[in-house]
PDB file of C-alpha atoms in Angstrom:
ATOM      1  CA  UNK A   1      25.934  -5.885  -9.712  1.00  0.00           C
ATOM      2  CA  UNK A   2      23.784  -8.171  -7.602  1.00  0.00           C
ATOM      3  CA  UNK A   3      20.122  -8.421  -8.593  1.00  0.00           C
ATOM      4  CA  UNK A   4      18.856  -6.796  -5.419  1.00  0.00           C
ATOM      5  CA  UNK A   5      15.626  -5.515  -6.979  1.00  0.00           C
ATOM      6  CA  UNK A   6      14.817  -9.000  -8.249  1.00  0.00           C
ATOM      7  CA  UNK A   7      15.066 -10.259  -4.699  1.00  0.00           C
ATOM      8  CA  UNK A   8      12.873  -7.431  -3.442  1.00  0.00           C
ATOM      9  CA  UNK A   9      10.372  -8.158  -6.218  1.00  0.00           C
ATOM     10  CA  UNK A  10      10.268 -11.868  -5.442  1.00  0.00           C
ATOM     11  CA  UNK A  11       9.699 -11.115  -1.772  1.00  0.00           C
ATOM     12  CA  UNK A  12       6.915  -8.639  -2.580  1.00  0.00           C
ATOM     13  CA  UNK A  13       5.139 -10.954  -5.049  1.00  0.00           C
ATOM     14  CA  UNK A  14       5.359 -13.919  -2.626  1.00  0.00           C
ATOM     15  CA  UNK A  15       3.847 -11.924   0.270  1.00  0.00           C
ATOM     16  CA  UNK A  16       1.263 -10.397  -2.022  1.00  0.00           C
ATOM     17  CA  UNK A  17       0.254 -13.844  -3.307  1.00  0.00           C
ATOM     18  CA  UNK A  18      -0.054 -15.210   0.227  1.00  0.00           C
ATOM     19  CA  UNK A  19      -2.156 -12.245   1.297  1.00  0.00           C
ATOM     20  CA  UNK A  20      -4.449 -12.545  -1.735  1.00  0.00           C
ATOM     21  CA  UNK A  21      -5.065 -16.181  -0.921  1.00  0.00           C
ATOM     22  CA  UNK A  22      -5.648 -15.617   2.789  1.00  0.00           C
ATOM     23  CA  UNK A  23      -7.845 -12.521   2.318  1.00  0.00           C
ATOM     24  CA  UNK A  24     -10.082 -14.173  -0.248  1.00  0.00           C
ATOM     25  CA  UNK A  25     -12.427 -15.395   2.522  1.00  0.00           C
ATOM     26  CA  UNK A  26     -13.115 -11.711   3.280  1.00  0.00           C
ATOM     27  CA  UNK A  27     -13.896 -10.982  -0.384  1.00  0.00           C
ATOM     28  CA  UNK A  28     -10.854  -8.820  -0.711  1.00  0.00           C
ATOM     29  CA  UNK A  29      -9.410  -9.258  -4.184  1.00  0.00           C
ATOM     30  CA  UNK A  30      -5.911  -8.711  -5.458  1.00  0.00           C
ATOM     31  CA  UNK A  31      -4.203  -5.909  -3.668  1.00  0.00           C
ATOM     32  CA  UNK A  32      -7.327  -4.308  -2.181  1.00  0.00           C
ATOM     33  CA  UNK A  33      -6.191  -5.094   1.316  1.00  0.00           C
ATOM     34  CA  UNK A  34      -3.349  -2.610   0.910  1.00  0.00           C
ATOM     35  CA  UNK A  35      -5.747   0.238   0.224  1.00  0.00           C
ATOM     36  CA  UNK A  36      -8.012  -0.759   3.105  1.00  0.00           C
ATOM     37  CA  UNK A  37      -5.073  -0.839   5.559  1.00  0.00           C
ATOM     38  CA  UNK A  38      -3.919   2.635   4.497  1.00  0.00           C
ATOM     39  CA  UNK A  39      -7.520   3.981   4.812  1.00  0.00           C
ATOM     40  CA  UNK A  40      -7.881   2.402   8.279  1.00  0.00           C
ATOM     41  CA  UNK A  41      -4.555   3.870   9.351  1.00  0.00           C
ATOM     42  CA  UNK A  42      -5.372   7.262   7.785  1.00  0.00           C
ATOM     43  CA  UNK A  43      -9.146   7.785   8.083  1.00  0.00           C
ATOM     44  CA  UNK A  44     -10.263  10.754   5.989  1.00  0.00           C
ATOM     45  CA  UNK A  45      -7.420  10.392   3.473  1.00  0.00           C
ATOM     46  CA  UNK A  46      -8.209  11.593  -0.002  1.00  0.00           C
ATOM     47  CA  UNK A  47      -7.791   9.432  -3.098  1.00  0.00           C
ATOM     48  CA  UNK A  48      -4.826  11.392  -4.506  1.00  0.00           C
ATOM     49  CA  UNK A  49      -2.822  11.093  -1.264  1.00  0.00           C
ATOM     50  CA  UNK A  50      -3.647   7.358  -1.028  1.00  0.00           C
ATOM     51  CA  UNK A  51      -2.471   6.758  -4.585  1.00  0.00           C
ATOM     52  CA  UNK A  52       0.741   8.630  -3.810  1.00  0.00           C
ATOM     53  CA  UNK A  53       1.261   6.661  -0.621  1.00  0.00           C
ATOM     54  CA  UNK A  54       0.823   3.290  -2.380  1.00  0.00           C
ATOM     55  CA  UNK A  55       2.761   4.435  -5.456  1.00  0.00           C
ATOM     56  CA  UNK A  56       0.089   3.781  -8.026  1.00  0.00           C
ATOM     57  CA  UNK A  57      -1.532   6.059 -10.625  1.00  0.00           C
ATOM     58  CA  UNK A  58      -4.856   7.722  -9.846  1.00  0.00           C
ATOM     59  CA  UNK A  59      -6.841   5.489 -12.242  1.00  0.00           C
ATOM     60  CA  UNK A  60      -5.573   2.285 -10.527  1.00  0.00           C
ATOM     61  CA  UNK A  61      -6.387   3.748  -7.138  1.00  0.00           C
ATOM     62  CA  UNK A  62      -9.861   4.829  -8.308  1.00  0.00           C
ATOM     63  CA  UNK A  63     -10.724   1.294  -9.453  1.00  0.00           C
ATOM     64  CA  UNK A  64      -9.583  -0.285  -6.217  1.00  0.00           C
ATOM     65  CA  UNK A  65     -11.366   2.328  -4.093  1.00  0.00           C
ATOM     66  CA  UNK A  66     -14.573   1.853  -6.093  1.00  0.00           C
ATOM     67  CA  UNK A  67     -14.460  -1.911  -5.528  1.00  0.00           C
ATOM     68  CA  UNK A  68     -13.875  -1.429  -1.802  1.00  0.00           C
ATOM     69  CA  UNK A  69     -16.801   0.983  -1.664  1.00  0.00           C
ATOM     70  CA  UNK A  70     -19.104  -1.351  -3.619  1.00  0.00           C
ATOM     71  CA  UNK A  71     -18.160  -4.275  -1.343  1.00  0.00           C
ATOM     72  CA  UNK A  72     -18.868  -2.224   1.726  1.00  0.00           C
ATOM     73  CA  UNK A  73     -15.288  -1.983   3.114  1.00  0.00           C
ATOM     74  CA  UNK A  74     -15.064   1.844   2.887  1.00  0.00           C
ATOM     75  CA  UNK A  75     -17.303   4.902   2.671  1.00  0.00           C
ATOM     76  CA  UNK A  76     -16.707   8.210   0.992  1.00  0.00           C
ATOM     77  CA  UNK A  77     -17.642  11.402   2.744  1.00  0.00           C
ATOM     78  CA  UNK A  78     -17.735  14.945   1.441  1.00  0.00           C
ATOM     79  CA  UNK A  79     -15.143  17.409   2.610  1.00  0.00           C
ATOM     80  CA  UNK A  80     -16.786  20.201   4.591  1.00  0.00           C
ATOM     81  CA  UNK A  81     -14.776  22.871   2.789  1.00  0.00           C
ATOM     82  CA  UNK A  82     -14.596  21.530  -0.779  1.00  0.00           C
ATOM     83  CA  UNK A  83     -17.472  19.472  -2.144  1.00  0.00           C
ATOM     84  CA  UNK A  84     -15.247  18.111  -4.993  1.00  0.00           C
ATOM     85  CA  UNK A  85     -13.065  16.326  -2.438  1.00  0.00           C
ATOM     86  CA  UNK A  86     -14.178  12.919  -1.133  1.00  0.00           C
ATOM     87  CA  UNK A  87     -12.581  11.665   2.069  1.00  0.00           C
ATOM     88  CA  UNK A  88     -12.219   7.928   2.533  1.00  0.00           C
ATOM     89  CA  UNK A  89     -13.142   6.152   5.752  1.00  0.00           C
ATOM     90  CA  UNK A  90     -13.299   2.444   6.722  1.00  0.00           C
ATOM     91  CA  UNK A  91     -16.826   1.190   7.164  1.00  0.00           C
ATOM     92  CA  UNK A  92     -17.759  -1.106  10.052  1.00  0.00           C
ATOM     93  CA  UNK A  93     -17.020  -4.033   7.757  1.00  0.00           C
ATOM     94  CA  UNK A  94     -13.620  -2.596   6.969  1.00  0.00           C
ATOM     95  CA  UNK A  95     -12.867  -1.954  10.638  1.00  0.00           C
ATOM     96  CA  UNK A  96     -13.792  -5.551  11.397  1.00  0.00           C
ATOM     97  CA  UNK A  97     -11.422  -6.993   8.737  1.00  0.00           C
ATOM     98  CA  UNK A  98      -8.541  -4.614   9.511  1.00  0.00           C
ATOM     99  CA  UNK A  99      -7.266  -6.468  12.628  1.00  0.00           C
ATOM    100  CA  UNK A 100      -6.948  -9.733  10.654  1.00  0.00           C
ATOM    101  CA  UNK A 101      -4.998  -7.974   7.909  1.00  0.00           C
ATOM    102  CA  UNK A 102      -2.775  -6.397  10.547  1.00  0.00           C
ATOM    103  CA  UNK A 103      -2.124  -9.738  12.230  1.00  0.00           C
ATOM    104  CA  UNK A 104      -1.226 -11.247   8.854  1.00  0.00           C
ATOM    105  CA  UNK A 105       1.183  -8.389   8.196  1.00  0.00           C
ATOM    106  CA  UNK A 106       2.787  -8.718  11.611  1.00  0.00           C
ATOM    107  CA  UNK A 107       3.170 -12.485  11.103  1.00  0.00           C
ATOM    108  CA  UNK A 108       4.691 -12.052   7.640  1.00  0.00           C
ATOM    109  CA  UNK A 109       7.139  -9.501   9.071  1.00  0.00           C
ATOM    110  CA  UNK A 110       8.084 -11.952  11.852  1.00  0.00           C
ATOM    111  CA  UNK A 111       8.628 -14.806   9.409  1.00  0.00           C
ATOM    112  CA  UNK A 112      10.554 -12.732   6.860  1.00  0.00           C
ATOM    113  CA  UNK A 113      12.813 -11.128   9.461  1.00  0.00           C
ATOM    114  CA  UNK A 114      13.430 -14.103  11.739  1.00  0.00           C
ATOM    115  CA  UNK A 115      17.037 -14.749  12.581  1.00  0.00           C
ATOM    116  CA  UNK A 116      18.144 -11.141  12.146  1.00  0.00           C
ATOM    117  CA  UNK A 117      19.644  -9.141  15.004  1.00  0.00           C
ATOM    118  CA  UNK A 118      18.219  -5.735  16.043  1.00  0.00           C
ATOM    119  CA  UNK A 119      21.248  -4.152  14.410  1.00  0.00           C
ATOM    120  CA  UNK A 120      20.720  -6.056  11.171  1.00  0.00           C
ATOM    121  CA  UNK A 121      17.009  -5.089  11.130  1.00  0.00           C
ATOM    122  CA  UNK A 122      17.916  -1.473  11.608  1.00  0.00           C
ATOM    123  CA  UNK A 123      20.384  -1.680   8.738  1.00  0.00           C
ATOM    124  CA  UNK A 124      17.900  -3.399   6.460  1.00  0.00           C
ATOM    125  CA  UNK A 125      15.265  -0.807   7.279  1.00  0.00           C
ATOM    126  CA  UNK A 126      17.627   2.167   6.711  1.00  0.00           C
ATOM    127  CA  UNK A 127      19.000   0.731   3.472  1.00  0.00           C
ATOM    128  CA  UNK A 128      15.560  -0.047   2.053  1.00  0.00           C
ATOM    129  CA  UNK A 129      14.341   3.495   2.917  1.00  0.00           C
ATOM    130  CA  UNK A 130      17.265   4.853   0.958  1.00  0.00           C
ATOM    131  CA  UNK A 131      16.381   2.616  -2.013  1.00  0.00           C
ATOM    132  CA  UNK A 132      12.782   3.717  -1.849  1.00  0.00           C
ATOM    133  CA  UNK A 133      13.737   7.399  -1.757  1.00  0.00           C
ATOM    134  CA  UNK A 134      16.017   6.905  -4.776  1.00  0.00           C
ATOM    135  CA  UNK A 135      13.226   5.154  -6.706  1.00  0.00           C
ATOM    136  CA  UNK A 136      10.639   7.785  -5.661  1.00  0.00           C
ATOM    137  CA  UNK A 137      12.624  10.482  -7.476  1.00  0.00           C
ATOM    138  CA  UNK A 138      12.336   8.526 -10.757  1.00  0.00           C
ATOM    139  CA  UNK A 139       8.685   7.672 -10.008  1.00  0.00           C
ATOM    140  CA  UNK A 140       7.812  11.338  -9.604  1.00  0.00           C
ATOM    141  CA  UNK A 141       9.846  12.217 -12.746  1.00  0.00           C
ATOM    142  CA  UNK A 142       8.151   9.566 -14.948  1.00  0.00           C
ATOM    143  CA  UNK A 143       4.708  10.155 -13.465  1.00  0.00           C
ATOM    144  CA  UNK A 144       4.935  13.723 -14.787  1.00  0.00           C
ATOM    145  CA  UNK A 145       5.380  12.364 -18.265  1.00  0.00           C
ATOM    146  CA  UNK A 146       9.151  12.571 -18.441  1.00  0.00           C
ATOM    147  CA  UNK A 147      11.390   9.876 -19.914  1.00  0.00           C
ATOM    148  CA  UNK A 148      14.367   8.515 -18.062  1.00  0.00           C
ATOM    149  CA  UNK A 149      17.662   8.506 -19.951  1.00  0.00           C
ATOM    150  CA  UNK A 150      19.287   5.088 -19.581  1.00  0.00           C
TER     151      UNK A 150
END
């Protein structure tokens, strides 16, 4: 079997490394930009949904969110119906940085996908969605404390 997931991992780590270097000037540390983007795209999202969206555990998400809040990129606001729930919103600082992060993402997509036809792009997208859905099943299973049998 071809090492497809190794290739996906190398692509992911390369793009993550580039982003971490380029976003350093905005005081965004490792991986925080991903949380900020999702909060900008989904203002009012709650921490649990954000963690699920990014596919990290709640503790990892809580640390990243706390750092973003301390550094002034996001604000937490009480839910009107449930005081235990905190909704996450980009601050003015976060809204200012978001367009740069979006441009970097668009550029990285353009570079990574250059030379592919529309048909090939559609195929890649559909196949990767299928891979993600397969992995999500295991992620949910293991997240609940279960062990995979391999």
